[in-house]
């Protein structure tokens, strides 16, 4: 596999980047040493022009510029949440989010040439508006299909097919029998649509009018029907599986949800608290609180087929831990032993494909300064990278400087990334050194 990672730039333009890796399989052309590579000053390239990172060698292509969203000239753009599938399973399409009006804009992509083009029906600027609410996700098995919730019916899980341009409802979650009942209205909404590796199970968070306030996690099985968990009452119900009270006393609101590739687990994120894992075949909820030093639950993470990876900033900034979703305490350190000197100072975001049955594919991500520094002073500062997860070795593949400058006033100014299902492309957002 060659590593071709596509990157999206935030705040000024959005950029796609293709990385042609060197060193160790599956990215045999990527740099894998621990040397320091200074960041060469570089002006933002024109949109849809393939260029090479001057320091770490990746090939990249910029996706957006000030003309991409004609309804919002000079708009900024951002990557969708790394939990969703931003890429179609054949790499022929991907989408970005317009910051001004929140539109989901899809583009055609040629993985051989890295050419970005307009899809049929796209308007001026080249982006096709996907008629689904925030956080839609591409199917894992059908490159023509997306899942999400309907714009005018935010509690209805729906599909969108590119070839027909039609949105089709799958299930109205107000009919799922939640307690108390979900009622469609201006104060009810949903987001975070993710799917299992066979597309059979779909999860959303629902209720209230924004993330961090929603009480429901709803799993829709296309064969069995609905299953739901009210995180404020602790009640679980639905059309399949055991019903009753959860096994823990914790009550909380939902920030984000993500279903595992095998469809058995849902990660439930809770702002500033940590996260919970729900085994949807049971009433079991396993907490992973940030204050539990032994569980090392802090930091951003990524859900895979049946495991979870996070980087809690233990000793070294790239020190990452893998754990089964069914046993959060069974941790494996991915970089072991940790070489010295230790490197610190960077925050990390992660992306990991959950569509692969063999969950040992590399996890990828990007680092950025939580203080908003533009400088890179040590290896891995401000870089795009992948880490080996199969336990055979501790390879770190290095691809490019992401040139993202974090501004704490704007959450999405961090270089969130998304990996394609085949691991060839990675999209990320960047302010390109504030140029």
Coordinates of N, CA and C in Angstrom, one line a residue, residues 9-174:
X9 N -7.6 22.0 4.7 CA -7.1 23.2 5.4 C -8.3 24.0 6.0
X10 N -8.1 24.4 7.2 CA -9.2 25.2 7.9 C -8.8 26.6 8.1
X11 N -9.8 27.5 8.1 CA -9.7 28.9 8.4 C -9.4 29.7 7.1
X12 N -8.4 29.4 6.4 CA -8.2 30.1 5.2 C -8.6 29.2 4.0
X13 N -7.9 28.2 3.6 CA -8.4 27.2 2.7 C -8.5 25.9 3.3
X14 N -9.0 24.9 2.5 CA -8.9 23.5 2.9 C -8.0 22.8 1.9
X15 N -7.1 21.9 2.4 CA -6.1 21.3 1.5 C -6.3 19.8 1.6
X16 N -6.1 19.1 0.5 CA -6.0 17.7 0.4 C -4.6 17.4 0.3
X17 N -4.1 16.4 0.9 CA -2.7 16.0 0.8 C -2.6 14.5 0.6
X18 N -1.8 14.2 -0.4 CA -1.5 12.8 -0.6 C -0.1 12.5 -0.2
X19 N 0.1 11.5 0.6 CA 1.4 11.1 1.1 C 1.9 9.8 0.4
X20 N 3.0 9.9 -0.2 CA 3.6 8.7 -0.8 C 4.7 8.3 0.2
X21 N 4.4 7.3 1.0 CA 5.2 7.0 2.2 C 6.5 6.3 1.8
X22 N 7.5 6.2 2.8 CA 8.8 5.6 2.6 C 9.4 4.9 3.8
X23 N 9.7 3.6 3.8 CA 10.3 3.0 4.9 C 9.9 1.6 5.2
X24 N 8.7 1.4 5.9 CA 8.3 0.1 6.3 C 6.8 -0.1 5.8
X25 N 6.5 -1.3 5.4 CA 5.1 -1.6 5.1 C 4.1 -1.3 6.2
X26 N 2.9 -0.8 5.9 CA 2.3 -0.7 4.6 C 2.6 0.6 3.9
X27 N 3.5 1.5 4.5 CA 3.8 2.7 3.9 C 5.3 2.7 3.6
X28 N 5.7 2.0 2.5 CA 7.1 1.7 2.3 C 8.0 2.9 1.9
X29 N 7.4 4.0 1.6 CA 8.2 5.2 1.3 C 8.3 6.3 2.3
X30 N 7.7 6.0 3.5 CA 7.7 7.0 4.5 C 8.9 7.1 5.4
X31 N 9.2 8.3 5.9 CA 10.3 8.5 6.8 C 9.9 7.8 8.1
X32 N 10.8 7.0 8.7 CA 10.5 6.4 10.0 C 11.5 6.6 11.1
X33 N 12.5 7.5 10.8 CA 13.5 7.8 11.9 C 12.9 8.8 12.9
X34 N 13.8 9.2 13.8 CA 13.4 10.1 14.9 C 14.2 11.4 14.7
X35 N 14.7 11.7 13.6 CA 15.5 12.9 13.4 C 14.5 14.1 13.3
X36 N 15.1 15.3 13.6 CA 14.4 16.5 13.5 C 14.4 17.1 12.1
X37 N 13.2 17.4 11.6 CA 13.1 18.0 10.3 C 12.5 19.4 10.4
X38 N 13.3 20.4 10.2 CA 12.8 21.8 10.3 C 11.7 22.0 9.3
X39 N 10.8 23.0 9.6 CA 9.7 23.3 8.7 C 10.1 24.4 7.8
X40 N 10.2 24.1 6.5 CA 10.6 25.1 5.5 C 9.4 26.1 5.3
X41 N 9.7 27.4 5.3 CA 8.6 28.4 5.0 C 8.1 28.1 3.6
X42 N 6.8 28.2 3.5 CA 6.1 27.8 2.2 C 4.8 28.5 2.1
X43 N 4.5 29.2 1.0 CA 3.2 29.8 0.8 C 2.2 28.8 0.5
X44 N 0.9 29.0 0.8 CA -0.1 28.1 0.5 C -0.2 27.9 -1.0
X45 N -0.2 26.6 -1.5 CA -0.3 26.4 -2.9 C -1.7 26.6 -3.5
X46 N -1.9 26.8 -4.8 CA -3.2 26.9 -5.3 C -4.1 25.6 -5.1
X47 N -5.4 25.8 -5.1 CA -6.3 24.6 -5.0 C -6.1 23.7 -6.2
X48 N -6.3 22.4 -5.9 CA -6.2 21.3 -6.9 C -4.9 21.3 -7.6
X49 N -3.8 21.6 -6.9 CA -2.5 21.4 -7.5 C -1.7 20.5 -6.6
X50 N -1.2 19.4 -7.1 CA -0.5 18.5 -6.3 C 0.9 19.0 -6.0
X51 N 1.3 19.0 -4.8 CA 2.7 19.5 -4.4 C 3.3 18.6 -3.4
X52 N 4.5 18.8 -3.1 CA 5.2 17.9 -2.1 C 5.6 18.6 -0.9
X53 N 5.4 18.0 0.3 CA 5.9 18.6 1.5 C 7.5 18.7 1.4
X54 N 8.0 19.9 1.6 CA 9.5 20.0 1.3 C 10.4 19.4 2.4
X55 N 9.8 18.9 3.5 CA 10.6 18.4 4.6 C 10.5 16.9 4.8
X56 N 9.2 16.4 4.7 CA 9.0 15.0 5.0 C 8.6 14.2 3.8
X57 N 8.3 14.9 2.7 CA 8.2 14.2 1.4 C 6.8 13.8 0.9
X58 N 5.8 14.1 1.7 CA 4.5 13.6 1.2 C 4.0 14.5 0.1
X59 N 3.2 13.8 -0.8 CA 2.5 14.5 -1.9 C 1.1 14.9 -1.3
X60 N 0.7 16.2 -1.6 CA -0.5 16.7 -1.1 C -1.3 17.5 -2.2
X61 N -2.6 17.7 -2.0 CA -3.3 18.5 -2.9 C -4.3 19.4 -2.0
X62 N -4.4 20.6 -2.3 CA -5.3 21.5 -1.6 C -6.7 21.4 -2.2
X63 N -7.7 21.3 -1.4 CA -9.1 21.1 -1.9 C -9.8 22.4 -2.0
X64 N -9.7 23.3 -1.1 CA -10.6 24.5 -1.1 C -9.8 25.8 -1.1
X65 N -10.5 26.8 -1.5 CA -10.0 28.2 -1.4 C -11.2 29.1 -1.2
X66 N -10.9 30.4 -1.4 CA -12.0 31.4 -1.1 C -13.1 31.3 -2.0
X67 N -13.0 30.6 -3.1 CA -14.1 30.5 -4.1 C -14.9 29.2 -4.0
X68 N -14.6 28.3 -3.0 CA -15.2 27.0 -2.9 C -16.7 27.1 -2.6
X69 N -17.0 28.0 -1.7 CA -18.4 28.2 -1.2 C -18.9 29.5 -1.7
X70 N -19.5 29.6 -2.9 CA -19.9 30.9 -3.5 C -21.0 31.6 -2.7
X71 N -21.7 30.9 -1.8 CA -22.7 31.6 -1.0 C -22.0 32.3 0.2
X72 N -20.8 31.9 0.5 CA -20.0 32.5 1.5 C -18.6 32.8 1.0
X73 N -18.4 33.9 0.2 CA -17.0 34.1 -0.3 C -16.0 34.2 0.8
X74 N -14.8 33.7 0.5 CA -13.7 33.6 1.4 C -14.1 32.9 2.7
X75 N -14.9 32.0 2.6 CA -15.3 31.2 3.7 C -14.2 30.3 4.2
X76 N -14.3 29.9 5.5 CA -13.3 28.9 6.0 C -13.9 27.5 6.0
X77 N -13.1 26.5 6.0 CA -13.6 25.1 5.9 C -13.0 24.3 7.0
X78 N -13.6 23.2 7.2 CA -13.1 22.3 8.3 C -13.4 20.9 7.9
X79 N -12.6 20.0 8.6 CA -12.9 18.6 8.5 C -14.0 18.2 9.3
X80 N -14.9 17.2 8.9 CA -15.9 16.7 9.8 C -15.2 15.9 11.0
X81 N -15.9 15.6 12.0 CA -15.4 14.9 13.1 C -14.7 13.6 12.6
X82 N -13.5 13.3 13.2 CA -12.8 12.1 12.7 C -13.5 10.8 12.9
X83 N -14.6 10.8 13.7 CA -15.3 9.5 13.9 C -16.1 9.1 12.7
X84 N -16.5 10.0 11.9 CA -17.3 9.7 10.7 C -16.4 9.2 9.5
X85 N -17.0 8.5 8.6 CA -16.3 8.2 7.4 C -16.4 9.3 6.4
X86 N -15.4 10.1 6.3 CA -15.4 11.3 5.4 C -15.2 10.8 3.9
X87 N -14.7 9.6 3.7 CA -14.3 9.1 2.4 C -15.2 7.9 2.0
X88 N -15.6 7.9 0.7 CA -16.3 6.7 0.2 C -15.3 5.6 0.2
X89 N -15.9 4.3 0.2 CA -15.0 3.1 0.4 C -14.1 2.9 -0.8
X90 N -14.4 3.5 -2.0 CA -13.5 3.3 -3.1 C -12.6 4.6 -3.3
X91 N -12.6 5.5 -2.4 CA -11.8 6.8 -2.5 C -12.2 7.7 -3.6
X92 N -13.4 7.5 -4.2 CA -13.8 8.3 -5.3 C -14.5 9.6 -4.9
X93 N -14.8 9.7 -3.6 CA -15.5 10.9 -3.1 C -15.1 11.1 -1.7
X94 N -15.2 12.4 -1.3 CA -15.0 12.8 0.1 C -15.8 14.1 0.4
X95 N -15.9 14.5 1.6 CA -16.6 15.7 1.8 C -15.9 16.6 2.9
X96 N -16.2 17.9 2.9 CA -15.7 18.8 3.9 C -16.9 19.6 4.4
X97 N -16.7 20.4 5.4 CA -17.7 21.2 6.0 C -17.4 22.7 5.8
X98 N -18.4 23.4 5.2 CA -18.2 24.9 5.1 C -18.5 25.5 6.4
X99 N -17.6 26.4 6.9 CA -17.7 26.9 8.2 C -18.8 28.0 8.3
X100 N -19.0 28.7 7.2 CA -20.0 29.8 7.3 C -21.4 29.3 7.5
X101 N -21.9 28.4 6.7 CA -23.3 27.9 6.8 C -23.4 26.5 7.2
X102 N -22.3 25.8 7.5 CA -22.3 24.4 7.9 C -22.7 23.4 6.9
X103 N -22.6 23.8 5.6 CA -23.0 22.9 4.5 C -22.0 21.8 4.4
X104 N -22.4 20.5 4.1 CA -21.6 19.4 3.8 C -21.3 19.4 2.3
X105 N -20.1 19.6 1.9 CA -19.7 19.7 0.5 C -18.9 18.5 0.0
X106 N -19.5 17.8 -0.9 CA -18.8 16.6 -1.4 C -18.1 16.9 -2.7
X107 N -17.0 16.2 -3.0 CA -16.2 16.3 -4.2 C -15.9 15.0 -4.7
X108 N -15.6 14.9 -6.0 CA -15.1 13.7 -6.7 C -13.6 13.8 -6.5
X109 N -13.0 12.6 -6.4 CA -11.5 12.5 -6.3 C -11.0 11.3 -7.1
X110 N -9.9 11.6 -7.8 CA -9.2 10.5 -8.5 C -8.0 10.0 -7.7
X111 N -8.1 8.9 -7.1 CA -7.0 8.4 -6.3 C -5.7 8.2 -7.0
X112 N -5.7 8.0 -8.3 CA -4.5 7.8 -9.1 C -3.7 9.1 -9.3
X113 N -4.5 10.1 -9.6 CA -3.9 11.4 -10.0 C -4.0 12.5 -8.9
X114 N -4.8 12.2 -7.9 CA -5.2 13.1 -6.8 C -5.9 14.4 -7.3
X115 N -6.6 14.2 -8.4 CA -7.4 15.3 -8.9 C -8.7 15.5 -8.2
X116 N -9.0 16.7 -7.8 CA -10.3 17.0 -7.1 C -11.2 17.6 -8.2
X117 N -12.4 17.1 -8.3 CA -13.3 17.6 -9.3 C -14.8 17.7 -8.8
X118 N -15.7 18.3 -9.6 CA -17.0 18.4 -9.1 C -17.9 17.2 -9.4
X119 N -18.8 16.9 -8.6 CA -19.7 15.8 -8.8 C -20.9 16.3 -9.6
X120 N -21.6 15.4 -10.3 CA -22.8 15.9 -11.0 C -23.8 16.6 -10.0
X121 N -24.3 17.7 -10.5 CA -25.2 18.5 -9.7 C -24.6 19.6 -8.8
X122 N -23.2 19.5 -8.7 CA -22.5 20.5 -7.9 C -22.7 21.9 -8.5
X123 N -22.8 22.9 -7.7 CA -22.9 24.3 -8.1 C -21.6 25.0 -8.3
X124 N -21.6 26.3 -8.5 CA -20.4 27.0 -8.6 C -19.5 26.8 -7.4
X125 N -18.2 26.6 -7.6 CA -17.3 26.3 -6.5 C -17.0 24.9 -6.4
X126 N -17.8 24.0 -7.0 CA -17.4 22.6 -7.2 C -17.9 21.7 -6.1
X127 N -18.5 22.2 -5.0 CA -18.9 21.3 -3.9 C -20.4 20.9 -4.1
X128 N -20.7 19.7 -4.0 CA -22.1 19.2 -4.0 C -22.6 19.2 -2.6
X129 N -23.7 19.9 -2.4 CA -24.3 20.0 -1.0 C -25.0 18.7 -0.7
X130 N -24.6 18.0 0.3 CA -25.2 16.8 0.8 C -26.4 17.2 1.7
X131 N -27.6 16.8 1.3 CA -28.8 17.2 2.0 C -29.1 16.4 3.3
X132 N -28.1 16.3 4.2 CA -28.2 15.7 5.5 C -27.6 16.6 6.5
X133 N -28.0 16.4 7.8 CA -27.6 17.3 8.9 C -26.1 17.1 9.2
X134 N -25.6 17.8 10.1 CA -24.2 17.7 10.5 C -23.8 16.3 10.8
X135 N -22.5 16.0 10.4 CA -21.9 14.7 10.7 C -22.5 13.5 10.0
X136 N -22.8 13.6 8.6 CA -23.1 12.4 7.9 C -21.9 11.5 7.7
X137 N -22.1 10.3 7.3 CA -21.0 9.4 7.2 C -21.2 8.5 5.9
X138 N -20.1 8.3 5.2 CA -20.2 7.4 4.0 C -20.4 5.9 4.5
X139 N -21.1 5.2 3.6 CA -21.2 3.7 3.8 C -19.9 3.1 3.8
X140 N -19.8 2.0 4.5 CA -18.5 1.2 4.5 C -18.5 0.2 3.3
X141 N -19.7 -0.1 2.8 CA -19.8 -1.1 1.7 C -20.3 -0.6 0.4
X142 N -20.8 0.6 0.3 CA -21.4 1.1 -0.9 C -20.9 2.5 -1.2
X143 N -20.0 2.7 -2.2 CA -19.4 4.0 -2.5 C -20.4 5.1 -2.9
X144 N -21.6 4.7 -3.2 CA -22.7 5.6 -3.7 C -23.6 6.1 -2.6
X145 N -23.3 5.7 -1.4 CA -24.3 5.8 -0.3 C -23.7 6.6 0.9
X146 N -24.5 7.4 1.5 CA -24.2 8.1 2.8 C -25.4 7.9 3.8
X147 N -25.0 7.9 5.1 CA -26.0 7.9 6.1 C -26.0 9.2 6.9
X148 N -27.1 9.6 7.5 CA -27.2 10.8 8.3 C -28.6 11.0 8.8
X149 N -28.9 12.1 9.3 CA -30.3 12.5 9.7 C -30.8 13.6 8.8
X150 N -32.1 13.5 8.6 CA -32.7 14.4 7.6 C -32.7 15.9 8.0
X151 N -32.5 16.8 7.1 CA -32.4 18.2 7.5 C -33.7 18.7 8.1
X152 N -34.8 18.3 7.5 CA -36.1 18.8 8.0 C -36.7 17.8 9.0
X153 N -36.1 16.7 9.2 CA -36.6 15.7 10.2 C -35.3 15.2 11.0
X154 N -34.8 16.0 11.9 CA -33.5 15.7 12.5 C -33.5 14.4 13.4
X155 N -34.7 13.9 13.6 CA -34.7 12.6 14.4 C -35.0 11.4 13.5
X156 N -34.9 11.6 12.2 CA -35.1 10.5 11.3 C -33.7 10.1 10.6
X157 N -33.3 8.9 10.8 CA -32.1 8.4 10.2 C -32.4 8.1 8.8
X158 N -31.6 8.6 7.8 CA -31.9 8.5 6.4 C -30.6 8.2 5.6
X159 N -30.8 7.8 4.4 CA -29.7 7.6 3.4 C -29.8 8.6 2.3
X160 N -28.6 8.9 1.8 CA -28.5 9.7 0.6 C -27.7 9.0 -0.5
X161 N -28.3 8.9 -1.7 CA -27.6 8.2 -2.8 C -27.2 9.2 -3.8
X162 N -25.9 9.2 -4.2 CA -25.3 10.2 -5.1 C -25.9 10.0 -6.5
X163 N -26.0 8.8 -7.0 CA -26.4 8.5 -8.3 C -27.9 9.0 -8.6
X164 N -28.7 9.0 -7.6 CA -30.1 9.5 -7.8 C -30.4 10.8 -7.2
X165 N -29.5 11.3 -6.3 CA -29.7 12.5 -5.6 C -30.9 12.5 -4.6
X166 N -31.3 11.3 -4.2 CA -32.5 11.1 -3.4 C -32.1 10.8 -1.9
X167 N -32.9 11.4 -1.0 CA -32.8 11.0 0.4 C -33.9 10.1 0.8
X168 N -33.6 9.0 1.4 CA -34.7 8.0 1.8 C -34.6 7.8 3.3
X169 N -35.8 7.9 4.0 CA -35.8 7.7 5.4 C -35.6 6.2 5.7
X170 N -34.8 5.9 6.8 CA -34.7 4.5 7.3 C -35.6 4.3 8.5
X171 N -35.5 5.2 9.5 CA -36.3 5.0 10.7 C -36.5 6.4 11.3
X172 N -37.7 6.6 11.7 CA -38.0 7.8 12.5 C -37.8 7.4 14.0
X173 N -36.8 8.0 14.6 CA -36.4 7.5 16.0 C -37.5 7.9 17.0
X174 N -38.4 8.8 16.7 CA -39.5 9.1 17.6 C -40.4 7.9 17.8

